[in-house]
């Protein structure tokens, strides 16, 4: 199951076809989506203290709902289908993953591939930060990220770009990707960056920084890269 917080995220889960399981709502500020849910499942009502106790959340939303998790495509299937793919390695903070999802979806990228060490886009905090756009952005997870990237690298129609603060990397502002070609941008953790094996699979590119600052956080870097390489 996954937990959707707030009427917008709940509405987007429903719009994506996710099957609801159970919901808890504020009876004094009943959201319209609660009536939609009540046609399918039990919707319990409670004041702020009840909802705080039940959910364990400090500031519970007016509505929270449990949904059955939708199926994910296989990593190879997603990689073969996406024209604009964001690849994430070792980003274990769900807030960052939620920001990456929202940025990718907003800028027209159509797939997200994560390694097994990265946070789940359907985690509660990731869903909140992404504002539910994780339901509209196909994503997959893989324990064999290097192998999937090797297949993409061997495809003559695909360009791979790996973000790194390395001063020897290509300045992202100088790139002019062919709009007809497929591409992927690779994002690593803020602590260690991309692993050597993943970095070797792609063209290393950097976002120029002012003196004294070496990098952006993973979500902000994704926004810049998705815009520059779209």
mmCIF file of C-alpha atoms in Angstrom, residues 23-130:
data_model
loop_
_atom_site.group_PDB
_atom_site.id
_atom_site.type_symbol
_atom_site.label_atom_id
_atom_site.label_comp_id
_atom_site.label_asym_id
_atom_site.label_seq_id
_atom_site.Cartn_x
_atom_site.Cartn_y
_atom_site.Cartn_z
ATOM 1 C CA UNK A 23 -9.292 6.862 4.044
ATOM 2 C CA UNK A 24 -9.366 9.180 7.041
ATOM 3 C CA UNK A 25 -10.766 12.700 6.699
ATOM 4 C CA UNK A 26 -11.516 15.808 8.702
ATOM 5 C CA UNK A 27 -15.287 15.766 9.220
ATOM 6 C CA UNK A 28 -15.399 19.528 9.812
ATOM 7 C CA UNK A 29 -13.577 20.374 6.569
ATOM 8 C CA UNK A 30 -14.767 17.577 4.363
ATOM 9 C CA UNK A 31 -13.077 17.697 0.970
ATOM 10 C CA UNK A 32 -15.075 16.872 -2.201
ATOM 11 C CA UNK A 33 -12.722 13.981 -2.939
ATOM 12 C CA UNK A 34 -13.880 12.313 0.281
ATOM 13 C CA UNK A 35 -17.329 11.853 -1.268
ATOM 14 C CA UNK A 36 -15.722 10.322 -4.374
ATOM 15 C CA UNK A 37 -13.769 7.895 -2.200
ATOM 16 C CA UNK A 38 -16.850 7.037 -0.152
ATOM 17 C CA UNK A 39 -18.438 5.572 -3.262
ATOM 18 C CA UNK A 40 -15.671 2.931 -3.307
ATOM 19 C CA UNK A 41 -14.297 2.455 0.218
ATOM 20 C CA UNK A 42 -14.852 3.254 3.878
ATOM 21 C CA UNK A 43 -13.952 6.841 4.765
ATOM 22 C CA UNK A 44 -13.507 7.461 8.489
ATOM 23 C CA UNK A 45 -13.898 10.919 10.000
ATOM 24 C CA UNK A 46 -11.974 12.450 12.885
ATOM 25 C CA UNK A 47 -10.797 15.724 14.338
ATOM 26 C CA UNK A 48 -7.188 16.891 14.306
ATOM 27 C CA UNK A 49 -6.181 14.997 17.463
ATOM 28 C CA UNK A 50 -7.688 11.738 16.221
ATOM 29 C CA UNK A 51 -6.006 12.077 12.808
ATOM 30 C CA UNK A 52 -2.687 12.996 14.433
ATOM 31 C CA UNK A 53 -2.874 9.926 16.682
ATOM 32 C CA UNK A 54 -3.900 7.528 13.915
ATOM 33 C CA UNK A 55 -1.418 8.731 11.282
ATOM 34 C CA UNK A 56 1.505 9.612 13.543
ATOM 35 C CA UNK A 57 1.912 12.848 11.588
ATOM 36 C CA UNK A 58 2.521 16.108 13.415
ATOM 37 C CA UNK A 59 0.243 18.124 11.132
ATOM 38 C CA UNK A 60 -2.171 15.706 9.460
ATOM 39 C CA UNK A 61 -3.782 16.772 6.208
ATOM 40 C CA UNK A 62 -7.580 17.180 5.971
ATOM 41 C CA UNK A 63 -7.610 13.844 4.167
ATOM 42 C CA UNK A 64 -5.209 10.924 3.926
ATOM 43 C CA UNK A 65 -5.878 7.729 2.008
ATOM 44 C CA UNK A 66 -4.267 4.353 1.553
ATOM 45 C CA UNK A 67 -4.081 3.029 -2.009
ATOM 46 C CA UNK A 68 -2.965 -0.241 -3.493
ATOM 47 C CA UNK A 69 0.372 0.350 -5.173
ATOM 48 C CA UNK A 70 0.110 0.444 -8.973
ATOM 49 C CA UNK A 71 2.372 -1.939 -10.893
ATOM 50 C CA UNK A 72 5.747 -0.644 -12.085
ATOM 51 C CA UNK A 73 7.227 -1.438 -15.492
ATOM 52 C CA UNK A 74 10.430 -3.432 -15.704
ATOM 53 C CA UNK A 75 13.552 -1.269 -15.880
ATOM 54 C CA UNK A 76 14.501 -2.500 -19.349
ATOM 55 C CA UNK A 77 10.963 -1.892 -20.626
ATOM 56 C CA UNK A 78 10.891 1.680 -19.334
ATOM 57 C CA UNK A 79 14.386 2.443 -20.629
ATOM 58 C CA UNK A 80 13.433 1.205 -24.086
ATOM 59 C CA UNK A 81 10.203 3.240 -24.196
ATOM 60 C CA UNK A 82 11.202 6.605 -22.685
ATOM 61 C CA UNK A 83 12.460 9.385 -24.947
ATOM 62 C CA UNK A 84 13.549 11.604 -22.055
ATOM 63 C CA UNK A 85 14.761 9.499 -19.119
ATOM 64 C CA UNK A 86 16.025 10.634 -15.720
ATOM 65 C CA UNK A 87 18.308 8.067 -14.061
ATOM 66 C CA UNK A 88 18.930 8.299 -10.312
ATOM 67 C CA UNK A 89 21.634 6.509 -8.331
ATOM 68 C CA UNK A 90 21.990 6.525 -4.557
ATOM 69 C CA UNK A 91 19.567 9.391 -3.830
ATOM 70 C CA UNK A 92 18.104 8.038 -0.603
ATOM 71 C CA UNK A 93 16.307 11.169 0.630
ATOM 72 C CA UNK A 94 12.600 10.926 -0.292
ATOM 73 C CA UNK A 95 12.325 14.729 -0.333
ATOM 74 C CA UNK A 96 14.969 14.899 -3.054
ATOM 75 C CA UNK A 97 13.352 12.073 -4.999
ATOM 76 C CA UNK A 98 9.999 13.846 -4.781
ATOM 77 C CA UNK A 99 11.611 17.036 -6.096
ATOM 78 C CA UNK A 100 13.290 15.130 -8.925
ATOM 79 C CA UNK A 101 9.946 13.584 -9.916
ATOM 80 C CA UNK A 102 8.177 16.947 -9.915
ATOM 81 C CA UNK A 103 10.936 18.618 -11.932
ATOM 82 C CA UNK A 104 11.110 15.830 -14.499
ATOM 83 C CA UNK A 105 7.350 15.741 -14.974
ATOM 84 C CA UNK A 106 7.076 19.527 -15.178
ATOM 85 C CA UNK A 107 9.774 19.776 -17.848
ATOM 86 C CA UNK A 108 8.338 17.057 -20.068
ATOM 87 C CA UNK A 109 10.599 14.090 -19.274
ATOM 88 C CA UNK A 110 8.719 10.825 -19.577
ATOM 89 C CA UNK A 111 10.531 8.245 -17.451
ATOM 90 C CA UNK A 112 12.429 7.813 -14.180
ATOM 91 C CA UNK A 113 14.820 4.947 -13.505
ATOM 92 C CA UNK A 114 16.170 4.476 -9.978
ATOM 93 C CA UNK A 115 18.699 2.098 -8.496
ATOM 94 C CA UNK A 116 17.779 -0.067 -5.498
ATOM 95 C CA UNK A 117 19.462 2.334 -3.027
ATOM 96 C CA UNK A 118 17.360 5.363 -3.978
ATOM 97 C CA UNK A 119 14.185 6.387 -2.163
ATOM 98 C CA UNK A 120 10.815 5.216 -3.427
ATOM 99 C CA UNK A 121 8.836 7.816 -5.459
ATOM 100 C CA UNK A 122 5.705 6.393 -3.785
ATOM 101 C CA UNK A 123 7.053 6.988 -0.272
ATOM 102 C CA UNK A 124 4.812 9.322 1.728
ATOM 103 C CA UNK A 125 7.188 12.287 1.796
ATOM 104 C CA UNK A 126 8.224 11.822 -1.820
ATOM 105 C CA UNK A 127 4.566 11.866 -2.887
ATOM 106 C CA UNK A 128 3.919 15.054 -0.934
ATOM 107 C CA UNK A 129 6.904 16.870 -2.424
ATOM 108 C CA UNK A 130 6.074 15.694 -5.946
#
